[in-house]
CSV table of C-alpha atoms in Angstrom, one decimal:
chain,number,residue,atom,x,y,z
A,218,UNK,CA,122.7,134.3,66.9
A,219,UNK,CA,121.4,137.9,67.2
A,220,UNK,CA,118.2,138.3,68.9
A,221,UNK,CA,114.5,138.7,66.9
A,222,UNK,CA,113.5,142.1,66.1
A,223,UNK,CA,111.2,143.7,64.1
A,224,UNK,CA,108.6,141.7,62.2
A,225,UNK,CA,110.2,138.3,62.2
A,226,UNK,CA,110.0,138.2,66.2
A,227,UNK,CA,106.5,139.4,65.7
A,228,UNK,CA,105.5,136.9,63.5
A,229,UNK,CA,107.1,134.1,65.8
A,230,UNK,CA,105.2,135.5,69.0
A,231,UNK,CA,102.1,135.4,66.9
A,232,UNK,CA,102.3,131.7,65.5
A,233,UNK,CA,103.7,130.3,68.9
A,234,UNK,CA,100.7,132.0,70.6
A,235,UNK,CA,98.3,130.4,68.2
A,236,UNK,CA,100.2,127.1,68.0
A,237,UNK,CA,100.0,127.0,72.0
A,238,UNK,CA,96.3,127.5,71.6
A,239,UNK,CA,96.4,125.0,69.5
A,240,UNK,CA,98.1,122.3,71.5
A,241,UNK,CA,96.4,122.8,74.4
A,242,UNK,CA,92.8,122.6,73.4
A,243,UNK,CA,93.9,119.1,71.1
A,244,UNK,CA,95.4,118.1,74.5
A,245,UNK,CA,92.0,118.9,76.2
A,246,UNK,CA,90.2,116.9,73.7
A,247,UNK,CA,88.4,119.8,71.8
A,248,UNK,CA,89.2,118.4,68.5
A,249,UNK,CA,88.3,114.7,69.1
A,250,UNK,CA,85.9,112.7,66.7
A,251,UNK,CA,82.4,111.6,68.7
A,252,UNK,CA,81.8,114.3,70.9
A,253,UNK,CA,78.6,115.8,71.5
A,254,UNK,CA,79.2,119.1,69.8
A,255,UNK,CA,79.9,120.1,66.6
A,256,UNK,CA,83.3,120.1,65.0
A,257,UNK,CA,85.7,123.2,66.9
A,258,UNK,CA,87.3,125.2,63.5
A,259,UNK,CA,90.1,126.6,64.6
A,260,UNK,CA,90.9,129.6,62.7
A,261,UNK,CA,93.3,132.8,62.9
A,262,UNK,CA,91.9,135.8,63.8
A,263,UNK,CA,92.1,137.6,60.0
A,264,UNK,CA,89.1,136.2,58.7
A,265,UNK,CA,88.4,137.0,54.7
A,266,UNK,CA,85.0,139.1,55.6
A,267,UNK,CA,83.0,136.6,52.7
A,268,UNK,CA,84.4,133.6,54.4
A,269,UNK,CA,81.9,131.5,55.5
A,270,UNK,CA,80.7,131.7,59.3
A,271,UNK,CA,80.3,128.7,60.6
A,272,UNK,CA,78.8,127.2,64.4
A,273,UNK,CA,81.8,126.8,67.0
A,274,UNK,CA,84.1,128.2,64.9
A,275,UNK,CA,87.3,129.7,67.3
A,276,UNK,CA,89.2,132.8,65.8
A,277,UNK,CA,92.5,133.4,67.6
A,278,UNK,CA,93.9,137.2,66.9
A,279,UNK,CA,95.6,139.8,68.1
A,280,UNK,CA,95.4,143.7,67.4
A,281,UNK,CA,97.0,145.9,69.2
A,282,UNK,CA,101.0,146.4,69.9
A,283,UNK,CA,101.7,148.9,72.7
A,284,UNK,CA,105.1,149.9,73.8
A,285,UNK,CA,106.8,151.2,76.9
A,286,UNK,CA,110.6,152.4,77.5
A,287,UNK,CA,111.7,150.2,80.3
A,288,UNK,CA,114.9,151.6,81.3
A,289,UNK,CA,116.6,155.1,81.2
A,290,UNK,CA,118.9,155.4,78.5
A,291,UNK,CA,118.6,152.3,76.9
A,292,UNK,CA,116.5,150.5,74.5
A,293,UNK,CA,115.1,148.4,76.5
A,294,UNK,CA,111.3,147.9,75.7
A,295,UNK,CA,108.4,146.1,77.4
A,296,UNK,CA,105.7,145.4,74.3
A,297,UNK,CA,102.1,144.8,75.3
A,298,UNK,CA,100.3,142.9,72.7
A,299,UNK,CA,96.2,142.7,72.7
A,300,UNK,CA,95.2,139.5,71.8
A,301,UNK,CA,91.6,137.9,71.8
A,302,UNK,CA,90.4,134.4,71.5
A,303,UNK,CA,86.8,134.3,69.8
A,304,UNK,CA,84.4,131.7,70.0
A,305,UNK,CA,81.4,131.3,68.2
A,306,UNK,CA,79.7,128.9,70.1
A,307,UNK,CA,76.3,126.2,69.6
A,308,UNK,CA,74.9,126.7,73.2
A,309,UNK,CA,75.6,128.8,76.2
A,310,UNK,CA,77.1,125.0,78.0
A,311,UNK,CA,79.5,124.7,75.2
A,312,UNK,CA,80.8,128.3,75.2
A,313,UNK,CA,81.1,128.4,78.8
A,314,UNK,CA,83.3,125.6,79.0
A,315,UNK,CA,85.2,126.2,75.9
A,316,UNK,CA,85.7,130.0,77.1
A,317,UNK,CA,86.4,128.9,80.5
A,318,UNK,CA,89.4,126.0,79.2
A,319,UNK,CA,90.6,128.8,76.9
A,320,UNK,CA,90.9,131.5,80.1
A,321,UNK,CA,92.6,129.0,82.5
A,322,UNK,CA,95.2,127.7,79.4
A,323,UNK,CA,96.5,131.4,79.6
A,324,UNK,CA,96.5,131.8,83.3
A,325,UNK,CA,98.3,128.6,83.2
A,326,UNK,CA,96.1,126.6,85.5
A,327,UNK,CA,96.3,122.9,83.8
A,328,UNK,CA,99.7,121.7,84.4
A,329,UNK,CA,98.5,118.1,83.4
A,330,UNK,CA,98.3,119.8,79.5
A,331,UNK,CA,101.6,121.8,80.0
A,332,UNK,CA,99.9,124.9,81.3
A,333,UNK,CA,101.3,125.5,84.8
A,334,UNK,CA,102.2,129.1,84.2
A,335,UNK,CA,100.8,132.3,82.7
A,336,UNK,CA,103.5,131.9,79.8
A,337,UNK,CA,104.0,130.6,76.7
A,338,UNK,CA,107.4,129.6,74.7
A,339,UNK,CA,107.9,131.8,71.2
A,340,UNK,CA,109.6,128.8,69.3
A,341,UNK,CA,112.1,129.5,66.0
A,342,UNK,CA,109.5,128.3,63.4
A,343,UNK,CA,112.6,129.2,60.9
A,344,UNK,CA,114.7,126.3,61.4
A,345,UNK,CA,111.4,124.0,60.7
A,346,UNK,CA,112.8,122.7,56.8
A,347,UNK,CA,111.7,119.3,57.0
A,348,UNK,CA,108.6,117.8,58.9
A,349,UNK,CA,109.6,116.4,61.9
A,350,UNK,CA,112.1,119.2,62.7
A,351,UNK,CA,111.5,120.9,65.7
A,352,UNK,CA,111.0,124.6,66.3
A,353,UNK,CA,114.3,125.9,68.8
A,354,UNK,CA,112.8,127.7,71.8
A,355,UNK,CA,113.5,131.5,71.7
A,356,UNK,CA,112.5,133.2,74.6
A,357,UNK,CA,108.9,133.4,77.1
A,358,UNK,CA,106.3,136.0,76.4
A,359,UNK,CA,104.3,136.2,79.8
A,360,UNK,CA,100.7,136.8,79.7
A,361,UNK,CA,98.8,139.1,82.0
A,362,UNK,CA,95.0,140.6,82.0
A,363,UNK,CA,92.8,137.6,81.4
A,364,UNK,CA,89.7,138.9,80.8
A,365,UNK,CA,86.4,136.4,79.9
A,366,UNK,CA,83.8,138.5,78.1
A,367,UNK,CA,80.5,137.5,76.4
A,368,UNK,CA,77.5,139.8,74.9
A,369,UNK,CA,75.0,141.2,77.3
A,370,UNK,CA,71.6,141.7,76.3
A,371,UNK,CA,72.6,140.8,72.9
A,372,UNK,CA,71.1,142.5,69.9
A,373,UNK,CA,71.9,140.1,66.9
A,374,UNK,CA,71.3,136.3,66.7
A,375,UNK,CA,75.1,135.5,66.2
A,376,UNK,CA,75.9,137.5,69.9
A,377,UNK,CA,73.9,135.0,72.2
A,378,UNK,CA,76.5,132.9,71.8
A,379,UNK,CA,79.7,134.4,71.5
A,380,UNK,CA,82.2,134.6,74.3
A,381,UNK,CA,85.5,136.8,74.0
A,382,UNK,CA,88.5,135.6,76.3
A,383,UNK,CA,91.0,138.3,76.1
A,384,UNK,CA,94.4,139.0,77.2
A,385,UNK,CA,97.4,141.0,77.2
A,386,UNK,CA,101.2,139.1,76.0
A,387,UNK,CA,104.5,140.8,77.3
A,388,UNK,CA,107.4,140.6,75.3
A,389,UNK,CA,110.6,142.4,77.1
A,390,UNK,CA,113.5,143.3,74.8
A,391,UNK,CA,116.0,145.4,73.6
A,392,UNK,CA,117.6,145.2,70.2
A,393,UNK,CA,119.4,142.3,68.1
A,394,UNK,CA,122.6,142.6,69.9
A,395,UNK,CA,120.5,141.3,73.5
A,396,UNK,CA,122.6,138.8,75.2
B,81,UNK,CA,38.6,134.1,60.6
B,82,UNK,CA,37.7,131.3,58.0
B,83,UNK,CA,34.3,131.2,57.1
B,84,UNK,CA,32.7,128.5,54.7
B,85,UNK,CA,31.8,127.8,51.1
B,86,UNK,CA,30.4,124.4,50.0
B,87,UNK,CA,31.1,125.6,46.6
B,88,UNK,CA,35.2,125.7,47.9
B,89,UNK,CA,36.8,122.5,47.3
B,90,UNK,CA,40.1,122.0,50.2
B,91,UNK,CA,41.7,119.3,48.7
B,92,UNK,CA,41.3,120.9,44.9
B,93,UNK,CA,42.6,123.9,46.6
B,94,UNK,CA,45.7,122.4,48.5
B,95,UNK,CA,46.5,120.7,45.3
B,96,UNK,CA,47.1,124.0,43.2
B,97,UNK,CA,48.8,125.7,46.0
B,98,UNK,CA,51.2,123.1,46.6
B,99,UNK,CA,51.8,122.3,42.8
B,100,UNK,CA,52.8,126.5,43.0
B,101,UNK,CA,55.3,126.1,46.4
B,102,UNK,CA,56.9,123.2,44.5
B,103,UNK,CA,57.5,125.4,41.5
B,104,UNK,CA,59.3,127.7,43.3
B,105,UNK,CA,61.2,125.0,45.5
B,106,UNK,CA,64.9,124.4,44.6
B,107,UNK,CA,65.8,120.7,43.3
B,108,UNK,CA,68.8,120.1,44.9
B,109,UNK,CA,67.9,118.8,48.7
B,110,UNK,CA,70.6,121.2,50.3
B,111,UNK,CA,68.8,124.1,48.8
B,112,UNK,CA,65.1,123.5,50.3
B,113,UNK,CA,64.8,124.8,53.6
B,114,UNK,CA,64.8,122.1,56.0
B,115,UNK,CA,62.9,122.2,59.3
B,116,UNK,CA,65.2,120.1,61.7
B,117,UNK,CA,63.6,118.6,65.3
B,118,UNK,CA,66.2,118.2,68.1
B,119,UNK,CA,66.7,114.5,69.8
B,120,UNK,CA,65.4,114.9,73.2
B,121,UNK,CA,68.9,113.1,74.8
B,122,UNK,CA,69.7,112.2,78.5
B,123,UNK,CA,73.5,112.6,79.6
B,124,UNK,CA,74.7,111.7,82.3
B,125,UNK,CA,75.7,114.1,84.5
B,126,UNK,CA,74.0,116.7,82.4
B,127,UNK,CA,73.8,120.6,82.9
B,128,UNK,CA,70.2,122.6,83.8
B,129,UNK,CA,70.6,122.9,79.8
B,130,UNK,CA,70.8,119.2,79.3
B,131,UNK,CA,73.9,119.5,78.0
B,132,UNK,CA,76.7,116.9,79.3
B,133,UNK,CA,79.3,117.8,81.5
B,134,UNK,CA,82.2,115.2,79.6
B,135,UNK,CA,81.3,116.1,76.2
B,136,UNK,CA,83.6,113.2,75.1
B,137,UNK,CA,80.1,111.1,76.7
B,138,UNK,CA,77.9,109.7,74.5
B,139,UNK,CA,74.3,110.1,75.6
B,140,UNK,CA,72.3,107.6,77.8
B,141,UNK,CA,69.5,107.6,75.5
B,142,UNK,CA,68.1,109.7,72.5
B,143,UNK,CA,64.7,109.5,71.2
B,144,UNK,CA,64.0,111.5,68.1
B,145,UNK,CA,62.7,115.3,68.7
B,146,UNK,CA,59.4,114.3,66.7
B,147,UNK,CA,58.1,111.1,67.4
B,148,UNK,CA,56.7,110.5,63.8
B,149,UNK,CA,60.0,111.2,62.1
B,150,UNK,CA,62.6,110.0,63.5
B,151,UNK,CA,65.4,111.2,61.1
B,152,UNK,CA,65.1,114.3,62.8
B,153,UNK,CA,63.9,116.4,59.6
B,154,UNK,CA,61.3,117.4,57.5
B,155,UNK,CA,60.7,118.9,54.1
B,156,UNK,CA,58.0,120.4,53.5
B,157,UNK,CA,56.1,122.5,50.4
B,158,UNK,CA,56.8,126.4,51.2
B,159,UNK,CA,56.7,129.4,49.7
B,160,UNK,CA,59.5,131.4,50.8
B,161,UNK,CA,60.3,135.1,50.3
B,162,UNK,CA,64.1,136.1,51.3
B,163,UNK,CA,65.4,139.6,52.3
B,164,UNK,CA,69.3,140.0,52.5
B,165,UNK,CA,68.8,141.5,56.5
B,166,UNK,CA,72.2,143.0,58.4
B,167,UNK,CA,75.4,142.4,57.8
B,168,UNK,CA,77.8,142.7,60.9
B,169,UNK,CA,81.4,141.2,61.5
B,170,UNK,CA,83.4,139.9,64.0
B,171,UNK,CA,86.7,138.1,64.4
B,172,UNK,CA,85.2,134.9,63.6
B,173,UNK,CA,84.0,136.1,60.4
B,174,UNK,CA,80.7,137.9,59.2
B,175,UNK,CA,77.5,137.3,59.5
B,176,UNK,CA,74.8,138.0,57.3
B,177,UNK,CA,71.5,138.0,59.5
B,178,UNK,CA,68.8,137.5,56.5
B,179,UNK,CA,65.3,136.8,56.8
B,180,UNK,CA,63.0,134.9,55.6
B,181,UNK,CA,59.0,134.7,56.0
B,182,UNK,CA,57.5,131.1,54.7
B,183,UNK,CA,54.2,130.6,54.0
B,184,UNK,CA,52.8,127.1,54.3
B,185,UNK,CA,49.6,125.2,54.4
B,186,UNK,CA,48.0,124.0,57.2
B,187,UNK,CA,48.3,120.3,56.5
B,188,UNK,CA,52.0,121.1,56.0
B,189,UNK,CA,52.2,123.1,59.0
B,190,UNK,CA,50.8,120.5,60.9
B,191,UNK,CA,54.3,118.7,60.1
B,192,UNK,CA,57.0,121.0,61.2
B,193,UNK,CA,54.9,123.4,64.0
B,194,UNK,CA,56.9,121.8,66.9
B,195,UNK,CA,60.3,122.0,64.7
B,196,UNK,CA,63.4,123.5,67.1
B,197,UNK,CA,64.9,125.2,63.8
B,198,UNK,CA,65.5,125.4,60.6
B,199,UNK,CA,68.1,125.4,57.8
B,200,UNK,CA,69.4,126.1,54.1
B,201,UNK,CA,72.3,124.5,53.5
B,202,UNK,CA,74.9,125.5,56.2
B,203,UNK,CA,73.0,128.6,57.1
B,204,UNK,CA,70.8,128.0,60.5
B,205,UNK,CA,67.9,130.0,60.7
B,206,UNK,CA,66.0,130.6,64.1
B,207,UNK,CA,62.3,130.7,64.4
B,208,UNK,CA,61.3,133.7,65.5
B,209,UNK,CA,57.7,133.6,65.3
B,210,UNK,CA,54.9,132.8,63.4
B,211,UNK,CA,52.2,135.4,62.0
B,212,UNK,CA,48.5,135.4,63.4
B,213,UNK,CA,47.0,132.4,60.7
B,214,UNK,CA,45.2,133.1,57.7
B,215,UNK,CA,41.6,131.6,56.7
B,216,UNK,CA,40.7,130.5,52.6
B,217,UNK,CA,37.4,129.2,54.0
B,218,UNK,CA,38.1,125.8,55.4
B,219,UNK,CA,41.6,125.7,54.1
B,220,UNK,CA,44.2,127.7,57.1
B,221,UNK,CA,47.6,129.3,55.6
B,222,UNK,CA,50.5,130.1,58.2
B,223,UNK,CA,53.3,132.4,57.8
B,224,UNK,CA,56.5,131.5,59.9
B,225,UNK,CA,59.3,134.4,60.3
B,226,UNK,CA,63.0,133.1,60.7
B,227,UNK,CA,66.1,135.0,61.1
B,228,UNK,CA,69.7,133.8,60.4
B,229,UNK,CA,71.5,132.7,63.4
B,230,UNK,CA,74.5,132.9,61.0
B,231,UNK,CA,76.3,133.1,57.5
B,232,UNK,CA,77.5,130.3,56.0
């Protein structure tokens, strides 16, 4: 099978990233019923600007691709991708912990969830046809530059609340004939 | 501030005005602004914020925010002026910080003055503050200012 290139790998690095998230936080108990929060809504990062806001929603996204020649005279790439988990939280307890589970998910600090490296699996959501089937594993994207953020000094409502965990995915490759 | 009149009549008064708020009051319950009082709750262990460390706990106890009404909410007769405010966006979505200023009567007042916030629908609204109180003789009208925490 040749190797993922262009959008398709793309896409893949972007849903396993989000599925990941995903996974971990339901493992964590973030989207059980009866806890003393409001409901977590998960969401992906490209929010319709006139969809509705709403308290503890999470937006996972990521923006920016940058690109670096790894080897002389071949094709051989390292990709940097800038992704950010958002979260939009009720209270400054509930975004600190939610922020801090998100930041230690990526440096792969819970082991008991699956999370014992700074790495995630891009799975082959392409050969998913019927439910049940399972996603082939690919290839690991290793994540670097784990960066926990929140508003200082914040001027609007909606900021006092919002904590930004940030982070930098690393996909090495070269073209579709890689071994 | 207020002086007197024993020609004013309070109650006369509070009547019209509140017959005038409840012209201008949306039917629909969802669409009144609704002043909500936060359960004073004990976890245990609990944060400085009182906010549980296991959030899968349940609370030890929870006593309603506002002893006389222990649903936790109030609506009240208002009269409400709206302005649309800032618009900014994030990842999460956008947010549409509107305003609103509500003028209510004293006896009304009365009800929600201790009330932790405030809402329309799915749209929270902080209170900021309210303005210094207005006199109509014996009768005292207050204007609280809120601000959107967020769009929904």
């Amino acid at each position: 099978m040749a190797t993922y290139v262009g959008g398709l790998r793309s896409r893949l690095i972007s849903d396993s990233f989000y599925e990941m998230i995903r996974a971990s936080l339901t493992a964590l108990g973030w989207f059980d019923s009866g806890r003393q929060h409001s409901p977590i809504i998960l969401v992906r990062g490209d929010v319709s600007w006139d969809n509705p806001t709403s308290i503890n929603t999470l937006a996972v996204s990521n923006i920016d691709i940058n690109a670096d020649y790894m080897e002389l005279g071949s094709n051989y790439m390292e990709e940097r991708w800038s992704v950010y988990v958002d979260f939009y939280a009720e209270s400054d307890s509930l975004g600190t912990h939610m922020a801090g589970d998100i930041r230690d998910i990526l440096r792969g600090k819970m082991p008991s969830i699956g999370r014992s490296q700074p790495l995630f699996e891009v799975l082959d959501y392409t050969n998913v046809v019927n439910p049940g089937d399972s996603p082939a594993f690919l290839f690991n994207v290793e994540i670097e530059q784990v960066t926990l953020d929140r508003a200082h000094n914040a001027s609007r409502p909606w900021q006092r609340h919002f904590f930004s965990v940030s982070a930098e995915l690393i996909d090495d490759y070269g073209d579709e004939n890689d071994a | 501030m207020a002086g007197s009149d024993p020609n004013f009549d309070p109650t006369q008064f509070r009547f019209f005005i509140k017959q005038t708020m409840k012209m201008g009051i949306p039917t629909a319950t969802d669409e009144k602004l609704t002043w909500h009082f936060k359960p004073v709750q004990d976890f245990t262990p609990q944060d400085p914020a009182l906010k549980p460390y296991d959030w899968s706990t349940p609370p030890e106890s929870s006593e309603p925010g506002n002893p006389d009404l222990p649903s936790g909410v109030a609506i009240v007769d208002y009269a409400l002026e709206f302005s649309a405010g800032t618009s900014s966006e994030g990842d999460v979505g956008r947010f549409d910080t509107s305003r609103l200023k509500v003028t209510l009567l004293d006896v009304d007042y009365e009800v929600i003055k201790t009330a932790d916030y405030a809402t329309i629908g799915r749209v929270y609204y902080n209170i900021k503050f309210v303005a210094p109180p207005i006199g109509m003789f014996s009768v005292t009208v207050y204007e609280v200012h809120l601000v959107a925490r967020d769009q929904a």
